[in-house]
Coordinates of C-alpha atoms and ligand atoms in Angstrom, one line a residue:
X1 CA 148.3 -10.4 242.0
X2 CA 146.8 -10.9 238.5
X3 CA 144.1 -8.3 239.2
X4 CA 146.5 -5.4 239.9
X5 CA 146.1 -2.6 237.5
X6 CA 148.6 -2.3 234.7
X7 CA 149.6 1.4 234.2
X8 CA 150.1 2.6 230.7
X9 CA 153.1 4.8 230.1
X10 CA 155.3 5.6 227.1
X11 CA 159.0 6.1 226.6
X12 CA 159.8 9.8 227.1
X13 CA 163.6 9.5 226.6
X14 CA 166.6 7.3 227.1
X15 CA 170.1 7.9 228.2
X16 CA 173.1 5.6 228.0
X17 CA 174.6 6.0 231.5
X18 CA 177.5 3.5 231.0
X19 CA 178.2 0.8 228.4
X20 CA 176.1 -1.6 230.5
X21 CA 173.5 0.7 232.0
X22 CA 170.7 2.5 230.1
X23 CA 168.2 4.8 231.7
X24 CA 164.7 4.8 230.3
X25 CA 162.3 7.6 231.5
X26 CA 158.7 6.7 231.2
X27 CA 156.0 9.5 231.0
X28 CA 152.4 9.9 230.2
X29 CA 152.4 13.1 228.2
X30 CA 151.1 11.5 225.0
X31 CA 148.5 8.8 225.0
X32 CA 149.5 7.2 228.3
X33 CA 147.5 7.6 231.5
X34 CA 150.1 6.0 233.8
X35 CA 150.3 8.6 236.5
X36 CA 146.5 8.7 236.9
X37 CA 146.7 5.2 238.5
X38 CA 150.4 4.9 239.6
X39 CA 151.1 6.0 243.2
X40 CA 154.7 6.3 244.2
X41 CA 155.7 4.8 247.6
X42 CA 158.4 5.9 250.0
X43 CA 160.6 2.8 249.8
X44 CA 164.1 3.4 248.3
X45 CA 163.9 -0.1 246.8
X46 CA 160.5 0.6 245.2
X47 CA 160.0 -1.7 242.2
X48 CA 157.6 -2.3 239.4
X49 CA 156.6 -5.3 237.3
X50 CA 157.1 -4.3 233.7
X51 CA 154.7 -6.1 231.3
X52 CA 156.1 -6.8 227.9
X53 CA 153.3 -7.2 225.4
X54 CA 153.9 -9.7 222.5
X55 CA 154.1 -8.4 219.0
X56 CA 150.7 -8.2 217.3
X57 CA 148.6 -7.9 220.4
X58 CA 146.2 -5.0 220.3
X59 CA 146.2 -3.8 223.9
X60 CA 143.2 -1.4 223.3
X61 CA 141.1 -4.4 222.2
X62 CA 141.7 -6.3 225.5
X63 CA 139.3 -6.2 228.4
X64 CA 139.7 -2.9 230.3
X65 CA 140.8 -1.7 232.9
X66 CA 144.0 -3.6 231.9
X67 CA 145.3 -6.3 234.2
X68 CA 147.2 -9.5 233.6
X69 CA 143.8 -11.2 233.5
X70 CA 143.0 -9.2 230.3
X71 CA 145.6 -11.4 228.5
X72 CA 144.1 -14.7 229.7
X73 CA 142.3 -15.7 226.6
X74 CA 145.3 -15.1 224.3
X75 CA 147.3 -18.1 223.1
X76 CA 150.5 -19.1 225.0
X77 CA 152.8 -17.4 222.4
X78 CA 151.0 -14.1 222.9
X79 CA 151.2 -14.1 226.7
X80 CA 153.1 -11.1 228.1
X81 CA 156.5 -11.4 229.8
X82 CA 156.8 -9.8 233.2
X83 CA 160.1 -8.4 234.5
X84 CA 161.0 -6.7 237.8
X85 CA 162.7 -3.3 237.9
X86 CA 163.6 -0.7 240.5
X87 CA 162.0 2.7 240.3
X88 CA 165.1 4.8 240.3
X89 CA 163.0 8.0 240.6
X90 CA 159.3 8.8 240.5
X91 CA 158.7 12.5 239.7
X92 CA 155.1 13.3 240.5
X93 CA 155.3 16.8 239.0
X94 CA 156.6 15.7 235.7
X95 CA 154.6 12.5 235.9
X96 CA 157.7 10.4 235.1
X97 CA 159.1 7.1 236.2
X98 CA 162.9 6.5 235.7
X99 CA 164.2 3.0 235.4
X100 CA 167.9 2.0 234.9
X101 CA 168.3 -1.2 232.9
X102 CA 171.4 -3.4 232.9
X103 CA 172.4 -4.0 229.3
X104 CA 173.3 -7.7 229.0
X105 CA 173.4 -8.4 225.3
X106 CA 170.7 -9.8 223.0
X107 CA 169.2 -12.4 225.4
X108 CA 166.2 -11.7 227.5
X109 CA 163.2 -9.4 227.1
X110 CA 163.7 -6.3 229.2
X111 CA 167.4 -5.7 228.6
X112 CA 167.1 -5.7 224.8
X113 CA 163.8 -3.8 225.0
X114 CA 165.6 -0.9 226.9
X115 CA 168.4 -0.8 224.4
X116 CA 165.9 -0.4 221.5
X117 CA 163.4 1.8 223.3
X118 CA 162.4 4.9 221.4
X119 CA 160.3 7.9 222.5
X120 CA 156.6 7.4 222.2
X121 CA 156.8 3.6 222.5
X122 CA 154.2 2.2 225.0
X123 CA 155.4 0.8 228.3
X124 CA 153.1 -1.2 230.7
X125 CA 153.8 -1.7 234.4
X126 CA 152.3 -2.9 237.7
X127 CA 153.1 -1.6 241.1
X128 CA 155.0 -0.1 242.8
X129 CA 155.9 -2.4 245.6
X130 CA 158.8 -2.1 248.0
X131 CA 160.1 -3.1 251.4
X132 CA 163.3 -1.2 252.4
X133 CA 164.3 2.3 253.3
X134 CA 167.3 3.3 255.4
X135 CA 166.4 3.3 259.1
X136 CA 167.6 6.3 261.1
X137 CA 168.0 4.1 264.2
X138 CA 170.9 2.2 262.6
X139 CA 174.4 3.3 263.6
X140 CA 175.8 2.4 260.2
X141 CA 174.6 1.1 256.8
X142 CA 176.1 -1.6 254.6
X143 CA 175.1 -1.7 251.0
X144 CA 176.3 -4.3 248.4
X145 CA 175.2 -5.3 245.0
X146 CA 176.0 -5.6 241.3
X147 CA 174.8 -3.4 238.4
X148 CA 171.2 -4.6 238.8
X149 CA 171.2 -3.1 242.4
X150 CA 172.8 0.2 241.4
X151 CA 169.4 1.9 241.1
X152 CA 168.2 0.7 244.5
X153 CA 171.6 1.5 246.2
X154 CA 171.7 4.9 244.5
X155 CA 168.2 5.8 245.7
X156 CA 169.1 4.6 249.3
X157 CA 172.3 6.6 249.4
X158 CA 170.5 9.7 248.3
X159 CA 167.9 9.2 251.0
X160 CA 170.4 9.0 253.8
X161 CA 170.8 12.0 256.2
X162 CA 174.0 14.0 255.9
X163 CA 175.4 12.5 259.1
X164 CA 174.9 8.9 258.1
X165 CA 177.8 6.5 258.3
X166 CA 178.3 3.5 256.0
X167 CA 180.0 1.6 253.3
X168 CA 178.7 0.6 249.8
X169 CA 180.3 -2.1 247.6
X170 CA 179.2 -2.2 244.0
X171 CA 180.5 -4.8 241.6
X172 CA 180.6 -3.8 238.0
X173 CA 182.5 -4.9 234.8
X174 CA 185.2 -2.3 235.0
X175 CA 185.9 1.4 235.6
X176 CA 183.8 2.4 232.6
X177 CA 180.7 1.1 234.4
X178 CA 181.0 3.5 237.4
X179 CA 178.4 6.2 237.7
X180 CA 178.3 9.3 239.9
X181 CA 176.3 8.5 243.1
X182 CA 175.3 11.1 245.7
X183 CA 176.2 9.9 249.2
X184 CA 176.8 11.6 252.6
X185 CA 180.5 12.2 253.3
X186 CA 180.5 9.5 256.0
X187 CA 179.5 6.8 253.5
X188 CA 182.3 5.4 251.4
X189 CA 181.4 4.1 248.0
X190 CA 183.7 1.3 246.7
X191 CA 183.6 0.0 243.1
X192 CA 184.7 -3.6 242.6
X193 CA 185.7 -4.8 239.1
X194 CA 184.9 -8.3 238.0
X195 CA 186.6 -7.8 234.6
X196 CA 183.6 -8.2 232.2
X197 CA 179.9 -8.5 231.9
X198 CA 178.3 -10.5 234.7
X199 CA 176.8 -13.1 232.4
X200 CA 179.9 -13.6 230.3
X201 CA 182.8 -13.8 232.8
X202 CA 183.9 -17.3 233.8
X203 CA 182.8 -19.0 237.0
X204 CA 186.1 -17.9 238.6
X205 CA 184.7 -14.4 238.7
X206 CA 181.0 -15.0 239.3
X207 CA 178.6 -16.8 241.6
X208 CA 180.5 -18.3 244.5
X209 CA 183.6 -16.5 243.3
X210 CA 182.1 -13.1 242.6
X211 CA 184.7 -10.5 243.8
X212 CA 181.9 -8.7 245.7
X213 CA 181.9 -11.5 248.2
X214 CA 185.5 -11.0 249.2
X215 CA 185.2 -7.2 249.2
X216 CA 182.3 -7.4 251.7
X217 CA 183.9 -10.1 253.8
X218 CA 187.3 -8.3 254.0
X219 CA 186.0 -4.9 255.0
X220 CA 186.4 -4.0 258.7
X221 CA 183.1 -4.0 260.6
X222 CA 182.1 -0.6 262.1
X223 CA 180.9 -0.2 265.7
X224 CA 177.2 -0.3 266.6
X225 CA 174.1 -1.5 264.9
X226 CA 174.3 -2.1 261.2
X227 CA 171.4 -2.1 258.7
X228 CA 172.2 -4.2 255.6
X229 CA 171.0 -4.0 252.0
X230 CA 172.4 -6.6 249.6
X231 CA 171.1 -7.5 246.2
X232 CA 172.4 -8.8 242.9
X233 CA 173.3 -12.1 241.3
X234 CA 171.5 -14.8 243.4
X235 CA 174.3 -17.3 243.9
X236 CA 176.7 -14.7 245.2
X237 CA 174.0 -13.1 247.4
X238 CA 171.9 -16.0 248.7
X239 CA 174.6 -18.7 249.1
X240 CA 177.5 -16.4 250.2
X241 CA 176.7 -13.0 251.4
X242 CA 173.5 -13.7 253.2
X243 CA 175.0 -16.6 255.4
X244 CA 178.0 -14.3 256.1
X245 CA 175.8 -11.5 257.3
X246 CA 173.2 -13.5 259.2
X247 CA 175.4 -16.3 260.6
X248 CA 179.0 -15.2 260.7
X249 CA 178.2 -11.6 261.6
X250 CA 175.1 -12.5 263.6
X251 CA 172.9 -9.6 262.2
X252 CA 169.4 -10.4 263.0
X253 CA 166.5 -10.4 260.6
X254 CA 165.2 -7.0 261.6
X255 CA 168.4 -5.4 260.4
X256 CA 169.1 -7.7 257.5
X257 CA 165.7 -8.1 256.0
X258 CA 166.7 -6.8 252.6
X259 CA 169.1 -9.4 251.2
X260 CA 168.1 -11.3 248.1
X261 CA 169.0 -12.2 244.6
X262 CA 167.8 -9.9 241.8
X263 CA 168.7 -12.3 239.0
X264 CA 170.5 -15.6 238.4
X265 CA 173.2 -16.4 235.9
X266 CA 171.9 -18.7 233.2
X267 CA 168.3 -18.3 234.2
X268 CA 165.5 -16.1 232.9
X269 CA 163.3 -14.3 235.4
X270 CA 160.7 -17.1 235.0
X271 CA 163.2 -20.0 235.7
X272 CA 164.9 -17.9 238.4
X273 CA 161.5 -17.8 240.2
X274 CA 161.7 -21.6 240.2
X275 CA 165.2 -21.4 241.7
X276 CA 164.0 -19.2 244.5
X277 CA 161.1 -21.5 245.3
X278 CA 163.4 -24.5 245.5
X279 CA 165.8 -22.6 247.8
X280 CA 162.9 -21.4 250.0
X281 CA 161.7 -25.0 250.3
X282 CA 165.1 -26.4 251.1
X283 CA 165.6 -23.7 253.8
X284 CA 162.2 -24.4 255.3
X285 CA 163.1 -28.2 255.3
X286 CA 166.5 -27.5 257.0
X287 CA 164.9 -25.4 259.7
X288 CA 162.0 -27.8 260.4
Ligands
FAD1 C1 163.1 -6.2 243.2 C2 164.0 -6.3 242.0 C3 164.5 -5.1 241.4 C4 165.3 -5.1 240.3 N1 165.8 -3.9 239.8 C5 166.6 -3.9 238.7 C6 167.0 -2.7 238.1 O1 166.7 -1.6 238.5 N2 167.8 -2.8 237.0 C7 168.1 -4.0 236.4 O2 168.8 -4.0 235.4 N3 167.7 -5.2 236.9 C8 166.9 -5.2 238.0 N4 166.5 -6.4 238.5 C9 166.9 -7.6 237.9 C10 166.1 -7.9 236.6 O3 164.7 -8.2 237.0 C11 166.6 -9.2 236.0 O4 168.0 -9.0 235.6 C12 165.8 -9.8 234.8 O5 166.2 -11.1 234.7 C13 166.1 -9.0 233.5 O6 165.2 -9.5 232.5 P1 165.6 -9.7 231.0 O7 164.3 -10.0 230.3 O8 166.5 -8.7 230.6 O9 166.4 -11.1 231.1 P2 165.8 -12.6 231.3 O10 165.0 -13.0 230.2 O11 165.2 -12.7 232.7 O12 167.2 -13.4 231.3 C14 167.8 -13.7 230.0 C15 169.3 -14.0 230.3 O13 169.9 -12.8 230.8 C16 170.6 -13.0 232.0 N5 170.6 -11.8 232.8 C17 169.5 -11.3 233.4 N6 169.8 -10.3 234.1 C18 171.1 -10.0 234.0 C19 172.0 -9.1 234.4 N7 171.7 -8.1 235.3 N8 173.3 -9.2 234.0 C20 173.7 -10.1 233.2 N9 172.9 -11.1 232.7 C21 171.6 -11.0 233.1 C22 169.9 -14.2 232.6 O14 170.8 -14.9 233.5 C23 169.5 -15.1 231.4 O15 170.6 -15.9 231.0 C24 165.7 -6.4 239.7 C25 165.1 -7.6 240.2 C26 164.3 -7.5 241.3 C27 163.8 -8.8 241.9

């Protein structure tokens, strides 16, 4: 992975979508060359790895073409931070990549970067990767997630044919966090309120108690084959919604392949990767 090219973009503009969601549009009209090497894919959950370069690092002086290996000889405190984000839209004509960032206060790297982003500022990214797109063979679609999955759910809803049937459940802080999503008339979009920012609400409204879990479990199941797409806070998704979908509802892997945590309360992306590795090991042990 370390040899993947890092595409160089710059911030074209930003837009505050809600109090807790900020849109950053990256382009390459100035000194960037991003779209020369960036190739959009057809997954609705297409995602990139944003590379945040430490202050004081002269990117132009690093070995080119730029990859993570280019940073190898720098000291530990100058190593870049890598964060994963959905491509909300890739516009090949305008040579722009749109990313919607959850605003979650001063902690972290990517969230605060997006809040402070100004036009002309460089932005580095790898990818895109992706794995999911709505399957026309499904009889209905179930989407669930929190703010971090709004971009991926929004892109999937837009990609559905006009006659698609489905339900989407999106957990946000409150009514002020809702955004307009384009969905076919047969797909109902339900906004669930947790009553505050996902990292600040007490355990009684998060993790195993996230209101998204009850919303999904209580909804009547529609007839026929479902295709499931669920992402968001990892405890809620991996320890609650995934077992519900796979075991209680008996949806097989082919139709429920896109269920995973996008982030974990109290963990940075680096320590969340460790959490995921431990879960995978425990699951492999349980099924051995
Ligand atoms: C495939 C994929 C696609 C994703 N797409 C998006 C996307 O389009 N938009 C998006 O905003 N996120 C998305 N995420 C989630 C994002 O990668 C994480 O939220 C990431 O941790 C943010 O990095 P950070 O530097 O802001 O915070 P970190 O440094 O990773 O974490 C710092 C602190 O912030 C908390 N935190 C992290 N994320 C959130 C959050 N969403 N809400 C509240 N607290 C949080 C952490 O628990 C930690 O305590 C995606 C993740 C994956 C795996």
